[in-house]
């Protein structure tokens, strides 16, 4: 079972990902967080395999959270969640330690496979 933490300030995005990923039978969303600070706490508490991290959130943003998670012993794979494939922060997130990018408009049927790819340690880039 691939354990995932979803960090996004939009509860609908979290609910969508929980439903889609959970339907696979191979992925479990173990926790949701709505800002970067809560996301780091969730990672420390649950020790997931993969973190899906939004970049732009109020409070502690995703870039800061990625940097903090990257400093943990044996950090999980971090995949950036973004609305735009040309998001100006994506390159900075990859430099900070993110292993890939999942564009929020990725079709639901592709999201499961992309999370599995990330969990296997491969670089993840949404097709778009």
Short mmCIF file of C-alpha atoms in Angstrom, two decimals:
data_model
loop_
_atom_site.label_atom_id
_atom_site.label_comp_id
_atom_site.label_asym_id
_atom_site.label_seq_id
_atom_site.Cartn_x
_atom_site.Cartn_y
_atom_site.Cartn_z
CA UNK A 1 0.00 0.00 0.00
CA UNK A 2 1.36 3.42 -1.00
CA UNK A 3 0.77 5.91 1.81
CA UNK A 4 0.09 9.50 0.66
CA UNK A 5 -0.31 12.87 2.38
CA UNK A 6 -2.13 15.53 0.36
CA UNK A 7 -1.33 19.19 1.13
CA UNK A 8 -3.60 21.71 -0.58
CA UNK A 9 -5.52 24.70 0.72
CA UNK A 10 -8.60 23.68 -1.30
CA UNK A 11 -10.63 21.01 0.55
CA UNK A 12 -12.28 19.98 -2.75
CA UNK A 13 -8.88 19.13 -4.25
CA UNK A 14 -8.02 17.03 -1.19
CA UNK A 15 -11.36 15.22 -1.32
CA UNK A 16 -10.98 14.58 -5.06
CA UNK A 17 -7.51 13.11 -4.64
CA UNK A 18 -8.57 11.01 -1.65
CA UNK A 19 -11.45 9.53 -3.68
CA UNK A 20 -9.50 8.94 -6.90
CA UNK A 21 -6.35 7.56 -5.30
CA UNK A 22 -8.26 5.47 -2.76
CA UNK A 23 -10.25 3.81 -5.53
CA UNK A 24 -7.08 2.05 -6.72
CA UNK A 25 -6.89 -0.30 -3.76
CA UNK A 26 -3.11 0.26 -3.81
CA UNK A 27 -2.97 3.85 -2.50
CA UNK A 28 -4.19 5.24 0.80
CA UNK A 29 -4.42 8.96 1.59
CA UNK A 30 -3.38 8.83 5.24
CA UNK A 31 -3.82 12.54 5.94
CA UNK A 32 -4.74 15.89 4.41
CA UNK A 33 -3.32 19.27 5.36
CA UNK A 34 -4.35 22.73 4.21
CA UNK A 35 -1.08 24.66 4.54
CA UNK A 36 2.61 23.89 4.45
CA UNK A 37 3.17 23.91 8.22
CA UNK A 38 0.37 21.39 8.77
CA UNK A 39 1.74 19.38 5.85
CA UNK A 40 5.17 19.08 7.47
CA UNK A 41 3.51 18.02 10.74
CA UNK A 42 1.44 15.41 8.88
CA UNK A 43 4.58 14.00 7.26
CA UNK A 44 6.37 13.75 10.59
CA UNK A 45 3.34 12.09 12.19
CA UNK A 46 2.37 9.63 9.43
CA UNK A 47 5.67 8.92 7.57
CA UNK A 48 4.06 8.61 4.10
CA UNK A 49 5.70 7.28 0.96
CA UNK A 50 4.53 10.22 -1.18
CA UNK A 51 3.47 13.81 -0.48
CA UNK A 52 1.34 15.71 -2.99
CA UNK A 53 2.16 19.37 -2.26
CA UNK A 54 0.41 22.47 -3.57
CA UNK A 55 2.80 25.39 -3.98
CA UNK A 56 0.64 28.44 -3.43
CA UNK A 57 -1.10 28.37 -0.06
CA UNK A 58 -1.70 30.93 2.67
CA UNK A 59 0.62 30.77 5.66
CA UNK A 60 3.56 28.47 5.02
CA UNK A 61 3.74 27.89 1.26
CA UNK A 62 4.62 24.69 -0.51
CA UNK A 63 8.19 25.70 -1.37
CA UNK A 64 9.02 26.26 2.28
CA UNK A 65 7.31 23.00 3.26
CA UNK A 66 9.26 21.07 0.58
CA UNK A 67 12.53 22.45 1.95
CA UNK A 68 11.55 21.50 5.52
CA UNK A 69 10.46 17.99 4.56
CA UNK A 70 13.66 17.50 2.57
CA UNK A 71 15.69 18.04 5.75
CA UNK A 72 13.94 15.17 7.56
CA UNK A 73 15.68 11.83 7.96
CA UNK A 74 14.49 9.57 5.12
CA UNK A 75 12.05 12.08 3.59
CA UNK A 76 9.17 10.89 1.42
CA UNK A 77 8.91 11.52 -2.30
CA UNK A 78 7.37 14.96 -2.86
CA UNK A 79 5.28 15.70 -5.92
CA UNK A 80 4.20 19.26 -6.66
CA UNK A 81 0.50 19.87 -7.25
CA UNK A 82 -0.09 22.86 -9.48
CA UNK A 83 -2.87 24.40 -11.51
CA UNK A 84 -0.57 25.60 -14.26
CA UNK A 85 2.12 23.64 -16.04
CA UNK A 86 4.05 26.90 -16.43
CA UNK A 87 3.88 27.82 -12.74
CA UNK A 88 6.87 30.05 -11.99
CA UNK A 89 7.55 28.14 -8.76
CA UNK A 90 7.82 24.66 -10.29
CA UNK A 91 11.53 24.91 -11.13
CA UNK A 92 12.27 26.23 -7.64
CA UNK A 93 10.29 23.32 -6.16
CA UNK A 94 12.29 20.80 -8.20
CA UNK A 95 15.52 22.43 -7.05
CA UNK A 96 14.25 22.26 -3.45
CA UNK A 97 13.80 18.51 -3.72
CA UNK A 98 10.45 17.78 -5.34
CA UNK A 99 10.55 14.65 -7.49
CA UNK A 100 7.93 15.71 -9.98
CA UNK A 101 4.90 17.68 -11.01
CA UNK A 102 1.24 16.71 -11.11
CA UNK A 103 -0.92 19.26 -12.90
CA UNK A 104 -4.32 19.42 -11.23
CA UNK A 105 -6.06 19.07 -14.58
CA UNK A 106 -4.49 15.61 -15.11
CA UNK A 107 -7.29 13.15 -15.92
CA UNK A 108 -8.33 11.13 -12.86
CA UNK A 109 -7.52 7.84 -14.57
CA UNK A 110 -3.88 8.99 -14.94
CA UNK A 111 -3.43 10.23 -11.37
CA UNK A 112 -3.18 6.76 -9.83
CA UNK A 113 -0.45 5.63 -12.21
CA UNK A 114 1.50 8.83 -11.77
CA UNK A 115 1.49 8.50 -7.97
CA UNK A 116 2.66 4.88 -8.33
CA UNK A 117 5.50 6.04 -10.59
CA UNK A 118 6.56 8.59 -7.98
CA UNK A 119 6.40 6.01 -5.18
CA UNK A 120 8.78 3.79 -7.19
CA UNK A 121 11.32 6.63 -7.13
CA UNK A 122 10.96 7.74 -10.73
CA UNK A 123 10.62 11.35 -11.81
CA UNK A 124 7.02 12.34 -12.34
CA UNK A 125 5.85 14.87 -14.89
CA UNK A 126 2.20 15.22 -15.87
CA UNK A 127 1.76 14.61 -19.60
CA UNK A 128 0.61 18.21 -20.12
#
